[in-house]
Amino acid sequence: MDINFYKYQGTGNDFIMIDGRSFSLGPDPIPYIQQLCHRKFGIGADGLILIQTHEDYDFEMCYYNADGSQSMCGNGARCAVAFASFLGIIEHETSFLAIDGAHTATISGNSVALRMGDVKEIKTVDQDFFANTGSPHHMRFVNKVEEYDVVSTGRQIRNDSEKYPEGTNVNFISALSPDTIMVRTYERGVEDETLSCGTGVTACALVYGEQKQKNNINIQTPGGNLQVSFEKSEDGSFQEIVLTGPADQVFTGTISVN
């Protein structure tokens, strides 16, 4: 089977994009996804996204992690919006469907501002924090995150079956200023550190913004810079959450898979 694909990246989080409006990976897509995302034997990516038609929205984003599991992906969604714009499905604004529900977004040049889902609460886990921003995220504040052992510590927390029976993503945060943090993330489904994680930086921005009484947080990641703005309600929930950052097409090609 020959597959036409596009490669996109959003602050170093990279994705294989496929126009799925007239194409299917078949009833069992997981082996194909694992093969395509493999960095030695395939194209290589943190995840794969199919853009599909939907009668009630501009499109549906069908996202798979590199291991074939599914979740919401903030950077992937921003890249999906950029891809939909490239395909001519949308212009400057869109309403689309993802695994965690409906989202809206705007695009200007290579910058995509994505409206995330509301977050009910931030929980404390021992000395750390947890929030679900479409995907589960454990968060820990550390000194000098650039020197921190993200992979081994992240893997240990991700596989803590007592706290997280279904696993979790793990984020490590260092404060740089009252409105700026640096974040590194160990991603469930990739099972390694990624250069950036959209749902992860969103969760971290909510935690830090609440602590500093700020509702607009700048985030530095190993793959680039993002911004998160939000509003907090009296009941403690977070609404009007917007994740903004670049999304770029890297290359395109055709690959044959068995």
Tab-separated table of N, CA and C in Angstrom, residues 157-257:
chain	number	residue	atom	x	y	z
A	157	ILE	N	7.380	7.486	37.193
A	157	ILE	CA	6.074	8.045	37.562
A	157	ILE	C	5.007	7.580	36.573
A	158	ARG	N	5.329	7.571	35.300
A	158	ARG	CA	4.373	7.154	34.269
A	158	ARG	C	3.872	5.733	34.524
A	159	ASN	N	4.732	4.868	35.059
A	159	ASN	CA	4.388	3.465	35.276
A	159	ASN	C	4.002	3.146	36.718
A	160	ASP	N	3.695	4.180	37.512
A	160	ASP	CA	3.247	3.969	38.877
A	160	ASP	C	1.792	3.493	38.839
A	161	SER	N	1.597	2.183	38.854
A	161	SER	CA	0.266	1.617	38.647
A	161	SER	C	-0.690	1.906	39.799
A	162	GLU	N	-0.161	2.193	40.993
A	162	GLU	CA	-1.044	2.523	42.112
A	162	GLU	C	-1.673	3.893	41.920
A	163	LYS	N	-0.871	4.867	41.538
A	163	LYS	CA	-1.399	6.224	41.322
A	163	LYS	C	-2.079	6.350	39.970
A	164	TYR	N	-1.511	5.695	38.944
A	164	TYR	CA	-2.014	5.874	37.588
A	164	TYR	C	-2.166	4.516	36.907
A	165	PRO	N	-3.283	3.834	37.139
A	165	PRO	CA	-3.490	2.499	36.550
A	165	PRO	C	-3.391	2.494	35.024
A	166	GLU	N	-3.766	3.605	34.382
A	166	GLU	CA	-3.702	3.683	32.928
A	166	GLU	C	-2.489	4.480	32.452
A	167	GLY	N	-1.587	4.801	33.370
A	167	GLY	CA	-0.409	5.573	32.996
A	167	GLY	C	-0.701	7.056	32.927
A	168	THR	N	0.348	7.849	32.790
A	168	THR	CA	0.195	9.301	32.701
A	168	THR	C	1.392	9.905	31.993
A	169	ASN	N	1.218	11.087	31.437
A	169	ASN	CA	2.343	11.888	30.975
A	169	ASN	C	2.960	12.566	32.194
A	170	VAL	N	4.249	12.905	32.109
A	170	VAL	CA	4.933	13.486	33.266
A	170	VAL	C	5.711	14.719	32.813
A	171	ASN	N	5.464	15.830	33.518
A	171	ASN	CA	6.094	17.111	33.171
A	171	ASN	C	6.950	17.615	34.319
A	172	PHE	N	8.078	18.200	33.975
A	172	PHE	CA	8.986	18.781	34.953
A	172	PHE	C	9.139	20.262	34.626
A	173	ILE	N	8.991	21.107	35.658
A	173	ILE	CA	8.861	22.551	35.477
A	173	ILE	C	9.912	23.293	36.284
A	174	SER	N	10.515	24.301	35.658
A	174	SER	CA	11.334	25.272	36.387
A	174	SER	C	10.808	26.667	36.086
A	175	ALA	N	10.667	27.479	37.133
A	175	ALA	CA	10.218	28.858	36.956
A	175	ALA	C	11.378	29.717	36.478
A	176	LEU	N	11.121	30.540	35.472
A	176	LEU	CA	12.132	31.460	34.947
A	176	LEU	C	11.831	32.902	35.316
A	177	SER	N	10.559	33.241	35.426
A	177	SER	CA	10.112	34.580	35.841
A	177	SER	C	8.659	34.442	36.272
A	178	PRO	N	8.037	35.500	36.784
A	178	PRO	CA	6.642	35.377	37.231
A	178	PRO	C	5.656	34.949	36.143
A	179	ASP	N	6.010	35.119	34.872
A	179	ASP	CA	5.086	34.702	33.817
A	179	ASP	C	5.724	33.748	32.801
A	180	THR	N	6.867	33.154	33.154
A	180	THR	CA	7.570	32.276	32.207
A	180	THR	C	8.104	31.044	32.922
A	181	ILE	N	7.895	29.885	32.295
A	181	ILE	CA	8.420	28.630	32.825
A	181	ILE	C	9.126	27.865	31.718
A	182	MET	N	9.978	26.926	32.114
A	182	MET	CA	10.541	25.964	31.181
A	182	MET	C	10.004	24.596	31.546
A	183	VAL	N	9.600	23.826	30.532
A	183	VAL	CA	8.960	22.525	30.752
A	183	VAL	C	9.619	21.467	29.883
A	184	ARG	N	9.875	20.317	30.498
A	184	ARG	CA	10.288	19.124	29.759
A	184	ARG	C	9.301	18.008	30.086
A	185	THR	N	8.994	17.169	29.095
A	185	THR	CA	7.908	16.199	29.232
A	185	THR	C	8.321	14.802	28.810
A	186	TYR	N	7.940	13.834	29.647
A	186	TYR	CA	8.013	12.415	29.289
A	186	TYR	C	6.600	12.026	28.859
A	187	GLU	N	6.468	11.567	27.601
A	187	GLU	CA	5.133	11.315	27.048
A	187	GLU	C	4.762	9.842	27.046
A	188	ARG	N	3.630	9.560	27.644
A	188	ARG	CA	3.006	8.245	27.524
A	188	ARG	C	2.629	8.014	26.070
A	189	GLY	N	2.870	6.807	25.559
A	189	GLY	CA	2.546	6.518	24.162
A	189	GLY	C	3.739	6.674	23.258
A	190	VAL	N	4.617	7.629	23.578
A	190	VAL	CA	5.913	7.741	22.913
A	190	VAL	C	6.951	6.983	23.730
A	191	GLU	N	6.746	6.993	25.053
A	191	GLU	CA	7.622	6.325	26.038
A	191	GLU	C	9.036	6.876	26.006
A	192	ASP	N	9.106	8.189	25.922
A	192	ASP	CA	10.388	8.887	25.916
A	192	ASP	C	10.107	10.369	26.113
A	193	GLU	N	11.158	11.138	26.310
A	193	GLU	CA	10.994	12.587	26.318
A	193	GLU	C	10.733	13.071	24.902
A	194	THR	N	9.804	13.990	24.768
A	194	THR	CA	9.587	14.669	23.496
A	194	THR	C	10.052	16.115	23.624
A	195	LEU	N	10.262	16.764	22.494
A	195	LEU	CA	10.771	18.136	22.521
A	195	LEU	C	9.733	19.134	22.995
A	196	SER	N	8.464	18.719	22.992
A	196	SER	CA	7.391	19.604	23.430
A	196	SER	C	6.122	18.785	23.569
A	197	CYS	N	5.191	19.262	24.382
A	197	CYS	CA	3.896	18.592	24.545
A	197	CYS	C	2.845	19.658	24.813
A	198	GLY	N	1.902	19.806	23.885
A	198	GLY	CA	0.912	20.885	24.008
A	198	GLY	C	-0.013	20.743	25.191
A	199	THR	N	-0.574	19.549	25.398
A	199	THR	CA	-1.444	19.369	26.558
A	199	THR	C	-0.649	19.462	27.853
A	200	GLY	N	0.643	19.064	27.790
A	200	GLY	CA	1.503	19.139	28.970
A	200	GLY	C	1.815	20.563	29.383
A	201	VAL	N	2.224	21.397	28.420
A	201	VAL	CA	2.543	22.787	28.774
A	201	VAL	C	1.284	23.527	29.209
A	202	THR	N	0.126	23.120	28.661
A	202	THR	CA	-1.130	23.731	29.090
A	202	THR	C	-1.378	23.445	30.563
A	203	ALA	N	-1.224	22.185	30.954
A	203	ALA	CA	-1.411	21.820	32.359
A	203	ALA	C	-0.436	22.570	33.258
A	204	CYS	N	0.819	22.650	32.837
A	204	CYS	CA	1.844	23.343	33.627
A	204	CYS	C	1.540	24.829	33.757
A	205	ALA	N	1.047	25.430	32.669
A	205	ALA	CA	0.704	26.857	32.706
A	205	ALA	C	-0.438	27.125	33.671
A	206	LEU	N	-1.398	26.214	33.741
A	206	LEU	CA	-2.513	26.395	34.677
A	206	LEU	C	-2.018	26.346	36.116
A	207	VAL	N	-1.162	25.380	36.412
A	207	VAL	CA	-0.630	25.254	37.770
A	207	VAL	C	0.178	26.493	38.145
A	208	TYR	N	1.083	26.896	37.275
A	208	TYR	CA	1.960	28.026	37.575
A	208	TYR	C	1.182	29.340	37.597
A	209	GLY	N	0.266	29.489	36.643
A	209	GLY	CA	-0.538	30.713	36.603
A	209	GLY	C	-1.381	30.877	37.847
A	210	GLU	N	-1.920	29.788	38.344
A	210	GLU	CA	-2.708	29.845	39.571
A	210	GLU	C	-1.836	30.263	40.752
A	211	GLN	N	-0.617	29.739	40.812
A	211	GLN	CA	0.287	30.085	41.907
A	211	GLN	C	0.686	31.557	41.871
A	212	LYS	N	0.916	32.074	40.672
A	212	LYS	CA	1.406	33.439	40.515
A	212	LYS	C	0.295	34.448	40.244
A	213	GLN	N	-0.954	33.959	40.213
A	213	GLN	CA	-2.088	34.838	39.916
A	213	GLN	C	-1.915	35.516	38.560
A	214	LYS	N	-1.483	34.745	37.591
A	214	LYS	CA	-1.324	35.204	36.216
A	214	LYS	C	-2.202	34.344	35.320
A	215	ASN	N	-2.765	34.940	34.276
A	215	ASN	CA	-3.588	34.144	33.363
A	215	ASN	C	-3.037	34.119	31.945
A	216	ASN	N	-1.768	34.486	31.802
A	216	ASN	CA	-1.084	34.390	30.506
A	216	ASN	C	0.358	33.980	30.785
A	217	ILE	N	0.702	32.751	30.415
A	217	ILE	CA	2.004	32.186	30.755
A	217	ILE	C	2.792	31.845	29.489
A	218	ASN	N	4.055	32.228	29.489
A	218	ASN	CA	4.971	31.853	28.409
A	218	ASN	C	5.699	30.577	28.805
A	219	ILE	N	5.833	29.660	27.853
A	219	ILE	CA	6.472	28.381	28.149
A	219	ILE	C	7.608	28.133	27.170
A	220	GLN	N	8.772	27.844	27.709
A	220	GLN	CA	9.905	27.415	26.898
A	220	GLN	C	10.007	25.900	26.977
A	221	THR	N	10.184	25.252	25.849
A	221	THR	CA	10.415	23.818	25.785
A	221	THR	C	11.687	23.574	24.987
A	222	PRO	N	12.252	22.373	25.025
A	222	PRO	CA	13.435	22.109	24.204
A	222	PRO	C	13.202	22.330	22.710
A	223	GLY	N	11.922	22.281	22.278
A	223	GLY	CA	11.628	22.441	20.862
A	223	GLY	C	11.146	23.821	20.457
A	224	GLY	N	10.966	24.735	21.405
A	224	GLY	CA	10.502	26.064	21.048
A	224	GLY	C	9.599	26.654	22.107
A	225	ASN	N	8.990	27.779	21.770
A	225	ASN	CA	8.207	28.554	22.736
A	225	ASN	C	6.717	28.502	22.431
A	226	LEU	N	5.928	28.430	23.496
A	226	LEU	CA	4.474	28.420	23.402
A	226	LEU	C	3.899	29.402	24.408
A	227	GLN	N	2.610	29.740	24.216
A	227	GLN	CA	1.917	30.608	25.162
A	227	GLN	C	0.574	29.971	25.525
A	228	VAL	N	0.189	30.124	26.780
A	228	VAL	CA	-1.114	29.631	27.232
A	228	VAL	C	-1.813	30.747	28.000
A	229	SER	N	-3.043	31.054	27.608
A	229	SER	CA	-3.880	32.005	28.340
A	229	SER	C	-5.128	31.269	28.807
A	230	PHE	N	-5.741	31.766	29.887
A	230	PHE	CA	-6.909	31.089	30.443
A	230	PHE	C	-7.650	32.027	31.386
A	231	GLU	N	-8.849	31.606	31.762
A	231	GLU	CA	-9.631	32.283	32.781
A	231	GLU	C	-10.000	31.264	33.851
A	232	LYS	N	-9.966	31.690	35.108
A	232	LYS	CA	-10.342	30.797	36.194
A	232	LYS	C	-11.670	31.224	36.780
A	233	SER	N	-12.570	30.248	36.943
A	233	SER	CA	-13.896	30.522	37.478
A	233	SER	C	-13.900	30.438	39.001
A	234	GLU	N	-14.959	30.945	39.592
A	234	GLU	CA	-15.083	30.922	41.056
A	234	GLU	C	-15.132	29.506	41.610
A	235	ASP	N	-15.608	28.550	40.811
A	235	ASP	CA	-15.697	27.169	41.289
A	235	ASP	C	-14.356	26.426	41.182
A	236	GLY	N	-13.309	27.145	40.744
A	236	GLY	CA	-11.981	26.537	40.655
A	236	GLY	C	-11.650	25.925	39.313
A	237	SER	N	-12.599	25.921	38.386
A	237	SER	CA	-12.331	25.361	37.063
A	237	SER	C	-11.643	26.389	36.175
A	238	PHE	N	-11.066	25.900	35.088
A	238	PHE	CA	-10.344	26.752	34.143
A	238	PHE	C	-11.056	26.704	32.800
A	239	GLN	N	-11.281	27.890	32.237
A	239	GLN	CA	-12.007	28.008	30.979
A	239	GLN	C	-11.277	28.969	30.055
A	240	GLU	N	-11.778	29.061	28.818
A	240	GLU	CA	-11.169	29.946	27.811
A	240	GLU	C	-9.667	29.677	27.693
A	241	ILE	N	-9.292	28.405	27.718
A	241	ILE	CA	-7.870	28.031	27.647
A	241	ILE	C	-7.429	28.031	26.189
A	242	VAL	N	-6.405	28.800	25.889
A	242	VAL	CA	-5.913	28.904	24.513
A	242	VAL	C	-4.407	28.613	24.485
A	243	LEU	N	-4.026	27.656	23.658
A	243	LEU	CA	-2.624	27.281	23.439
A	243	LEU	C	-2.189	27.840	22.098
A	244	THR	N	-1.132	28.657	22.096
A	244	THR	CA	-0.688	29.332	20.870
A	244	THR	C	0.778	29.030	20.598
A	245	GLY	N	1.082	28.743	19.328
A	245	GLY	CA	2.460	28.499	18.933
A	245	GLY	C	2.547	28.149	17.468
A	246	PRO	N	3.772	27.913	16.971
A	246	PRO	CA	3.975	27.651	15.549
A	246	PRO	C	3.639	26.213	15.164
A	247	ALA	N	3.270	26.043	13.896
A	247	ALA	CA	3.048	24.723	13.303
A	247	ALA	C	3.541	24.790	11.866
A	248	ASP	N	4.492	23.942	11.517
A	248	ASP	CA	5.168	24.057	10.224
A	248	ASP	C	5.205	22.736	9.474
A	249	GLN	N	4.988	22.830	8.161
A	249	GLN	CA	5.183	21.669	7.302
A	249	GLN	C	6.680	21.503	7.041
A	250	VAL	N	7.175	20.283	7.235
A	250	VAL	CA	8.609	20.006	7.106
A	250	VAL	C	8.934	19.401	5.743
A	251	PHE	N	8.185	18.363	5.361
A	251	PHE	CA	8.381	17.756	4.054
A	251	PHE	C	7.171	16.888	3.713
A	252	THR	N	7.120	16.414	2.489
A	252	THR	CA	6.062	15.535	2.033
A	252	THR	C	6.650	14.404	1.211
A	253	GLY	N	5.911	13.307	1.110
A	253	GLY	CA	6.443	12.184	0.364
A	253	GLY	C	5.433	11.058	0.224
A	254	THR	N	5.892	9.952	-0.328
A	254	THR	CA	5.090	8.742	-0.487
A	254	THR	C	5.891	7.569	0.072
A	255	ILE	N	5.229	6.705	0.833
A	255	ILE	CA	5.900	5.555	1.408
A	255	ILE	C	5.061	4.303	1.166
A	256	SER	N	5.720	3.191	0.911
A	256	SER	CA	5.028	1.915	0.733
A	256	SER	C	5.118	1.115	2.022
A	257	VAL	N	3.980	0.565	2.460
A	257	VAL	CA	3.950	-0.268	3.652
A	257	VAL	C	3.308	-1.595	3.307
